[in-house]
mmCIF file of C-alpha atoms in Angstrom:
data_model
loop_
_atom_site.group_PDB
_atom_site.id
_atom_site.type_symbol
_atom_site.label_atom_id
_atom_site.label_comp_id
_atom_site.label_asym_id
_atom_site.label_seq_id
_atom_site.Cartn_x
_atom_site.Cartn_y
_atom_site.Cartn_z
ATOM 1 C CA UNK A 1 -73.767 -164.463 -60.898
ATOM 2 C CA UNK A 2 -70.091 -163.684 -61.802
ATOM 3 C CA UNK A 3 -66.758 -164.699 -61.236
ATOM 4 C CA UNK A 4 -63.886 -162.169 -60.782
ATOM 5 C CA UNK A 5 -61.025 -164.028 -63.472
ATOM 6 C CA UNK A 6 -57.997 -163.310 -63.842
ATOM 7 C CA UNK A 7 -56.824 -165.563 -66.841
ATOM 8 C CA UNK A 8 -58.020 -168.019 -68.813
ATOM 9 C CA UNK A 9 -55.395 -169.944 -70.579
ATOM 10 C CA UNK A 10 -54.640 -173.254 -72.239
ATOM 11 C CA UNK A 11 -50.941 -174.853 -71.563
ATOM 12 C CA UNK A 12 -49.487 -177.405 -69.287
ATOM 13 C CA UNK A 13 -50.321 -178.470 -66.412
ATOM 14 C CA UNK A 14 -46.925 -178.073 -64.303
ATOM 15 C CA UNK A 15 -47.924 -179.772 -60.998
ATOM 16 C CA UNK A 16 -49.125 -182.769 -59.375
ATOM 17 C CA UNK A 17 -52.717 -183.407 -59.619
ATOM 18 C CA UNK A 18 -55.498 -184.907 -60.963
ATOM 19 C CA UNK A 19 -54.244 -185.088 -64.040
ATOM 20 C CA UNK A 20 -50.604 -186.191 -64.985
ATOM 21 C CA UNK A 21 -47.525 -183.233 -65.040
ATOM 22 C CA UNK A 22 -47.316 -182.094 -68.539
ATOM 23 C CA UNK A 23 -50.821 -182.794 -69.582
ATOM 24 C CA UNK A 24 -52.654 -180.676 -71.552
ATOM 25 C CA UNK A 25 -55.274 -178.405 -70.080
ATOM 26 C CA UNK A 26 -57.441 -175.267 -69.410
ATOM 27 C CA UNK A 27 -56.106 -172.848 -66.661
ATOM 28 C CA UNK A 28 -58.721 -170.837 -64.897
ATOM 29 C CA UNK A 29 -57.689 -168.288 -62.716
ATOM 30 C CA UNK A 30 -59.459 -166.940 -59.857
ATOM 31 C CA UNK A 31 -59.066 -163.184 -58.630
ATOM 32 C CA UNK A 32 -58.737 -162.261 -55.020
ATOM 33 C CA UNK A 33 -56.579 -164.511 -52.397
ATOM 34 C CA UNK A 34 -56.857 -163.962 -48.326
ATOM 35 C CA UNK A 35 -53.122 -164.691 -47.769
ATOM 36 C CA UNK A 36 -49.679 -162.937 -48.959
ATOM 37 C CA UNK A 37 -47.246 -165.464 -49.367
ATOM 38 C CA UNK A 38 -43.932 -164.177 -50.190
ATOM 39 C CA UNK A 39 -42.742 -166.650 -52.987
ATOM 40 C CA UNK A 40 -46.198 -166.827 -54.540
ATOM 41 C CA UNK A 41 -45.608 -166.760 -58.248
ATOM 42 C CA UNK A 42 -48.729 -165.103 -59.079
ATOM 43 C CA UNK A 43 -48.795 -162.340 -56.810
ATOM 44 C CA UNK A 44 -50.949 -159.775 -59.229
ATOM 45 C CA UNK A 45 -54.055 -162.239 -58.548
ATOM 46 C CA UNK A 46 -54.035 -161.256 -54.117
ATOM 47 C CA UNK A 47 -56.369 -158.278 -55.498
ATOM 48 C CA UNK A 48 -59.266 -158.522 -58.231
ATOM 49 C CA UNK A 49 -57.683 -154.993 -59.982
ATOM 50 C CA UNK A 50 -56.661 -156.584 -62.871
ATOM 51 C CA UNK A 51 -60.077 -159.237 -63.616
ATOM 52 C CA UNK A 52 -62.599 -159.434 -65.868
ATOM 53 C CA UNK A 53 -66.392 -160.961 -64.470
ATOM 54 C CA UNK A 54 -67.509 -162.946 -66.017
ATOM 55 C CA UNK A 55 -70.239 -166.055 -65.757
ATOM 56 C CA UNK A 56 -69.844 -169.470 -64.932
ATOM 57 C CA UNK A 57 -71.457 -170.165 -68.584
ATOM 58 C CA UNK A 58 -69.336 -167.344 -70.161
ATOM 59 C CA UNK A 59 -66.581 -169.579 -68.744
ATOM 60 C CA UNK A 60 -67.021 -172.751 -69.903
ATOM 61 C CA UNK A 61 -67.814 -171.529 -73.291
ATOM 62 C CA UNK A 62 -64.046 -170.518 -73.400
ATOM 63 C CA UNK A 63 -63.014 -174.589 -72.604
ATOM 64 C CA UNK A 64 -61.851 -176.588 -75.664
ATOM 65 C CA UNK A 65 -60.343 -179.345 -73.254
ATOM 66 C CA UNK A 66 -60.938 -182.253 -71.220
ATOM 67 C CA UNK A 67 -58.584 -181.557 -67.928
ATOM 68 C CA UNK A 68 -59.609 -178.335 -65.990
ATOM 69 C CA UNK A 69 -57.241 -176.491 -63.791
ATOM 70 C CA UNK A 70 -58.848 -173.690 -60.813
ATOM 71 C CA UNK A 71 -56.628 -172.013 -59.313
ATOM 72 C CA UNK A 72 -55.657 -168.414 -58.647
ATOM 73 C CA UNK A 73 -55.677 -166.659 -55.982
ATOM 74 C CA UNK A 74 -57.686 -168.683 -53.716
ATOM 75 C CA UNK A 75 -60.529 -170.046 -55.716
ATOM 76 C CA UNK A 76 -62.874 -170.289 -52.033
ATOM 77 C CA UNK A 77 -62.667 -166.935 -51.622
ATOM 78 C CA UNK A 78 -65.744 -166.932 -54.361
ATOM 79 C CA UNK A 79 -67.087 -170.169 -53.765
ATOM 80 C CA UNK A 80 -70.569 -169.565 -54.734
ATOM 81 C CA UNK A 81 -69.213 -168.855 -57.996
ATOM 82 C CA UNK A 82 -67.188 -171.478 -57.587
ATOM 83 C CA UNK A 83 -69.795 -173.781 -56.870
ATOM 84 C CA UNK A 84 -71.402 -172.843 -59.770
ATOM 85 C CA UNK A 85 -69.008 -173.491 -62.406
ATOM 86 C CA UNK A 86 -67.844 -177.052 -60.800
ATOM 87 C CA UNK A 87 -71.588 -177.804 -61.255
ATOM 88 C CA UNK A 88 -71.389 -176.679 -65.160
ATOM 89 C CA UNK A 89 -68.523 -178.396 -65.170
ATOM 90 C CA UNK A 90 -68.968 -181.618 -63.601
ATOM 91 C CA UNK A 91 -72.059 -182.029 -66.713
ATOM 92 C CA UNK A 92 -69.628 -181.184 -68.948
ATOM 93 C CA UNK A 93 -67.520 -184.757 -68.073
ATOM 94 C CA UNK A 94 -64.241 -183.066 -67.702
ATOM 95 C CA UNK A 95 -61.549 -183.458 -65.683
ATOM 96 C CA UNK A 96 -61.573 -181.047 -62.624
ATOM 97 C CA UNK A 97 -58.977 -179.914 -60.294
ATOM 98 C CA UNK A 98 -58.757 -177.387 -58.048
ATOM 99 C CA UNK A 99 -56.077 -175.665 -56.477
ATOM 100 C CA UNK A 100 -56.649 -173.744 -52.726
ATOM 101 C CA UNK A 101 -54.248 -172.688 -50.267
ATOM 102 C CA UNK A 102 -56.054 -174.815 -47.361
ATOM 103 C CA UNK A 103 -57.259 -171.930 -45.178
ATOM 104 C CA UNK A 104 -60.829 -171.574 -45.796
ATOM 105 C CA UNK A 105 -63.721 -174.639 -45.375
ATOM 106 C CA UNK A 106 -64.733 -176.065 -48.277
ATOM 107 C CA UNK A 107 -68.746 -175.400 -49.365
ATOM 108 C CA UNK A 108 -71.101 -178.100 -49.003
ATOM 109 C CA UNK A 109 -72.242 -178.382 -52.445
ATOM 110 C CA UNK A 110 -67.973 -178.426 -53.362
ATOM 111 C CA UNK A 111 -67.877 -181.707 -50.681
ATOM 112 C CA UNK A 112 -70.670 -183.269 -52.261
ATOM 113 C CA UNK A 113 -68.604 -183.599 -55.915
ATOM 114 C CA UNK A 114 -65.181 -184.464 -53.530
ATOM 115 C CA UNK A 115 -67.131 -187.242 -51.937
ATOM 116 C CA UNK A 116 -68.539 -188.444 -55.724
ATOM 117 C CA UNK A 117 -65.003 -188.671 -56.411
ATOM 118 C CA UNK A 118 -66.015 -185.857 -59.130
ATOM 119 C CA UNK A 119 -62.978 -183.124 -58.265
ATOM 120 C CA UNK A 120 -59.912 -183.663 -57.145
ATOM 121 C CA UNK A 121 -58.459 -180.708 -54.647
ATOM 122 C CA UNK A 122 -54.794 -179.971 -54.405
ATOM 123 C CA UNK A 123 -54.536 -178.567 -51.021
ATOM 124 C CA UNK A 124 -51.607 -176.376 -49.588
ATOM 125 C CA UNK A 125 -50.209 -176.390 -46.109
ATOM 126 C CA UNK A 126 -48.316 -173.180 -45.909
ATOM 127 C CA UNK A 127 -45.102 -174.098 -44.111
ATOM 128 C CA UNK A 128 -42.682 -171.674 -42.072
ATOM 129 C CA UNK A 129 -41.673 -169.932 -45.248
ATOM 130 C CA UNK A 130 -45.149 -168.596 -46.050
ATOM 131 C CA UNK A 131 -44.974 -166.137 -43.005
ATOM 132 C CA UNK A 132 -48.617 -167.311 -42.830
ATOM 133 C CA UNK A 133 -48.651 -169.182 -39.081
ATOM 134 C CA UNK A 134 -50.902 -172.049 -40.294
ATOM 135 C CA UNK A 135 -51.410 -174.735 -37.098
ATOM 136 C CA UNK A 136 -50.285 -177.987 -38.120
ATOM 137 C CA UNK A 137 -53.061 -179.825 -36.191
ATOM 138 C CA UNK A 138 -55.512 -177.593 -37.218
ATOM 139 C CA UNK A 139 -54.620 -178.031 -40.609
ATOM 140 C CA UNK A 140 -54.891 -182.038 -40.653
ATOM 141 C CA UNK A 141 -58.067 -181.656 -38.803
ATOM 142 C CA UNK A 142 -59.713 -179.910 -41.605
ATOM 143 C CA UNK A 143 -57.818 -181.786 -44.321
ATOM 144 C CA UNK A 144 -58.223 -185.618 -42.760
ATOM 145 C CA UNK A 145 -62.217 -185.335 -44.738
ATOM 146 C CA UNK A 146 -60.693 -184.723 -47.696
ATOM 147 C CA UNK A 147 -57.993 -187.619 -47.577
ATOM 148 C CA UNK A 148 -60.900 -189.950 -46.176
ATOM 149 C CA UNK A 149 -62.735 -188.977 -49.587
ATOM 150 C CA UNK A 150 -59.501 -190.316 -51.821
ATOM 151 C CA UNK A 151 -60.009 -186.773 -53.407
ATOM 152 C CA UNK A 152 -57.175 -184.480 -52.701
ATOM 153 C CA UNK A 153 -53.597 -184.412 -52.421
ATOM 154 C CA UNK A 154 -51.994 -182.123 -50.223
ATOM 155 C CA UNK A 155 -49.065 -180.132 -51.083
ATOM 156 C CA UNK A 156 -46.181 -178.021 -49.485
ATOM 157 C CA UNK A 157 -43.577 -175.675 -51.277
ATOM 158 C CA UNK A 158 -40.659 -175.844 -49.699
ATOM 159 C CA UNK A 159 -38.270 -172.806 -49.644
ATOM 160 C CA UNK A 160 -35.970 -173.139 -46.865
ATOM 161 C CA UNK A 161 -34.378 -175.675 -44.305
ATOM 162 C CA UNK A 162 -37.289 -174.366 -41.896
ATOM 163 C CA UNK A 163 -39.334 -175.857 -44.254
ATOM 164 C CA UNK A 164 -37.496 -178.988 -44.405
ATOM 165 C CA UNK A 165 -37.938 -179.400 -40.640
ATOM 166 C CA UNK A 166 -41.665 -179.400 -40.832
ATOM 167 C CA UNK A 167 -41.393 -182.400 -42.622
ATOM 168 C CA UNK A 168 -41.341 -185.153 -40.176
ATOM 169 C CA UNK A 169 -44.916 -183.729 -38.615
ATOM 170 C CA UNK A 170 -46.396 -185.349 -41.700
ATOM 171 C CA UNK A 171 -46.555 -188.362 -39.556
ATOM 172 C CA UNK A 172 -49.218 -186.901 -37.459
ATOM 173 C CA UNK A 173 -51.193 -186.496 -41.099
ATOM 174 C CA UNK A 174 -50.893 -190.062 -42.338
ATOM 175 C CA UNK A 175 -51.566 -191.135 -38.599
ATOM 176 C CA UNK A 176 -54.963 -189.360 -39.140
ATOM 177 C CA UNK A 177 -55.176 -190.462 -42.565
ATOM 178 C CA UNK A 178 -53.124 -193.485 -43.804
ATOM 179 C CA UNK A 179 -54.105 -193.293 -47.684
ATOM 180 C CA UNK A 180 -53.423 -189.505 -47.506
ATOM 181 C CA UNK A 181 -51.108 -188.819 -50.729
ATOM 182 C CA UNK A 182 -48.353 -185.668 -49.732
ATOM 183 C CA UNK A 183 -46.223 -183.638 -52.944
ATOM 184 C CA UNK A 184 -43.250 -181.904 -51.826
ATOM 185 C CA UNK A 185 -42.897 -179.204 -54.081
ATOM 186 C CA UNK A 186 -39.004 -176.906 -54.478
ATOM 187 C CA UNK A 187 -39.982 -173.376 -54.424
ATOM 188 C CA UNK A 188 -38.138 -172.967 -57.579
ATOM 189 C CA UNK A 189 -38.225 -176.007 -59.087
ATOM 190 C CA UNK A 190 -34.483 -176.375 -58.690
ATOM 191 C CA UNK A 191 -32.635 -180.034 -57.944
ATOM 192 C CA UNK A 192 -31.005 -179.061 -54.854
ATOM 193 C CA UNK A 193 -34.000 -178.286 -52.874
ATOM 194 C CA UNK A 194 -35.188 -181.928 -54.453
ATOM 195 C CA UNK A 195 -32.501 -183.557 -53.179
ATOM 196 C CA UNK A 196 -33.132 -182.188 -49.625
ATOM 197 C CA UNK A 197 -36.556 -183.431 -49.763
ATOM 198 C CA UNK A 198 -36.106 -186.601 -50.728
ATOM 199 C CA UNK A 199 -33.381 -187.706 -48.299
ATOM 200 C CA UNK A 200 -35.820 -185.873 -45.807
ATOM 201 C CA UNK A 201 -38.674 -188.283 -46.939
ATOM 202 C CA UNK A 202 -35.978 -191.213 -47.028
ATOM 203 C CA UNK A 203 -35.268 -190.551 -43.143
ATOM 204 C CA UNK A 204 -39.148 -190.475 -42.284
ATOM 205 C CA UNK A 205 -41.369 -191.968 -44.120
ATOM 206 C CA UNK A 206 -39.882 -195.342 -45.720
ATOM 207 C CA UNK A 207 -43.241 -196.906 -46.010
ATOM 208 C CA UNK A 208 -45.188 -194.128 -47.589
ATOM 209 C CA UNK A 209 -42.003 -194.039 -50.134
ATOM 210 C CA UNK A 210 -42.335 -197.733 -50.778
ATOM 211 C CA UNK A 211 -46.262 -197.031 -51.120
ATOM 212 C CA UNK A 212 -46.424 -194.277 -53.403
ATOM 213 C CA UNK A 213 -48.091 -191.854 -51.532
ATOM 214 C CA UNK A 214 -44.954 -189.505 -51.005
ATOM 215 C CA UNK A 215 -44.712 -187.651 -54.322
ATOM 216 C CA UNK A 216 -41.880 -185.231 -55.308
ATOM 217 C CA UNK A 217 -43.786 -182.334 -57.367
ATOM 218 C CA UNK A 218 -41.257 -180.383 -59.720
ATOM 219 C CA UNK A 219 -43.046 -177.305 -61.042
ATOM 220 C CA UNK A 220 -41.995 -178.310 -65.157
ATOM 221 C CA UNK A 221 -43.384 -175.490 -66.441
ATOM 222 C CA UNK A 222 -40.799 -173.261 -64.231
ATOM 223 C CA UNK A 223 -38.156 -175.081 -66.020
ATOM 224 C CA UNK A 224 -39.623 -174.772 -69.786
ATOM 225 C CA UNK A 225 -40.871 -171.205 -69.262
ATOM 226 C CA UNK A 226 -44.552 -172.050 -69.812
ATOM 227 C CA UNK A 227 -47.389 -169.687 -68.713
#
């Protein structure tokens, strides 16, 4: 079995997750993604052109630290490879998260580690922006498992004041799932688009403020020109 990679690489880890902004890690990069967002910062992994396959055991060979990133492209789009290396992995006692775009199911064998609390999943709702036409309700129907679990976050980029008017129907996602943890993320990582979110957050969702399960996700390594 092999994986279609785009990039290994060790550096920080610039977003919300598992592990804290700024942490150390390992960056693996998955080739191939099903959607075309138009601000997608990594636009040369849509296709698996520019990958090298390799194994799941090829690598984790190449890891020399404790928090894993997966990300890509959409790492489900090859999630029997996927699978594979979260198993390797998960015997390996790292620290796993995985980045997905929240459009495809997630495999069985990837929902038993979620419900062991083994992997954390950062999962995107694609808002107006995306040009992608993601449902809402759809999308907290196949996310409220995951926020049940404790083992995912879910995340939205926001790039316009479209976006910023999809924020109140985040109610209808911690109605479904009251622990659920949401990261607002600026497109660019600029402090104007931050300062729309939070008084957006400030107008609708005091509690989960007071709570800590609102989080404001900054992309650092935008603003320090990391890889």
């Amino acid at each position: 079995m092999k994986i279609k990679i785009a990039d290994i690489v060790e550096t920080i880890s610039g977003e919300i997750g598992l592990f804290p902004q700024g942490a150390w890690c390992t960056i693996i990069r998955f080739g191939g993604c099903n959607l075309r967002c138009p601000y997608c910062d990594t636009k040369g992994t849509w296709t698996d052109e520019n990958t090298i396959e390799m194994t799941p055991e090829e690598i984790v060979r190449k890891i020399h630290t404790k928090n894993i990133l997966i990300t890509g492209g959409e790492p489900f789009v090859q999630s029997e490879g996927l699978d594979k290396l979260v198993d390797l992995l998960v015997a390996e006692g790292l620290n796993i998260q995985i980045e997905t775009n929240g459009s495809l199911a997630v495999s069985p064998r990837l929902a038993w580690w979620l419900n062991q609390q083994k992997v954390m999943l950062v999962v995107d709702y694609k808002g107006p922006s995306s040009k992608q036409n993601i449902d809402f309700d759809s999308f907290v129907n196949r996310f409220s498992n995951y926020c049940n679990w404790g083992s995912a976050i879910i995340k939205m980029v926001v790039a316009s004041t479209l976006d910023l008017k999809v924020i109140p129907q985040f109610r209808k996602l911690f109605d479904e799932a009251p622990n659920a943890w949401v990261a607002f993320s600026p497109v660019d990582a600029k402090g104007y688009w931050a300062q729309y979110i939070v008084r957006a957050c400030e107008e609708e969702f005091a509690y989960e403020l007071a709570n800590g399960q609102i989080i404001l996700s900054v992309q650092i390594h935008k603003n320090i020109m990391m890889p």
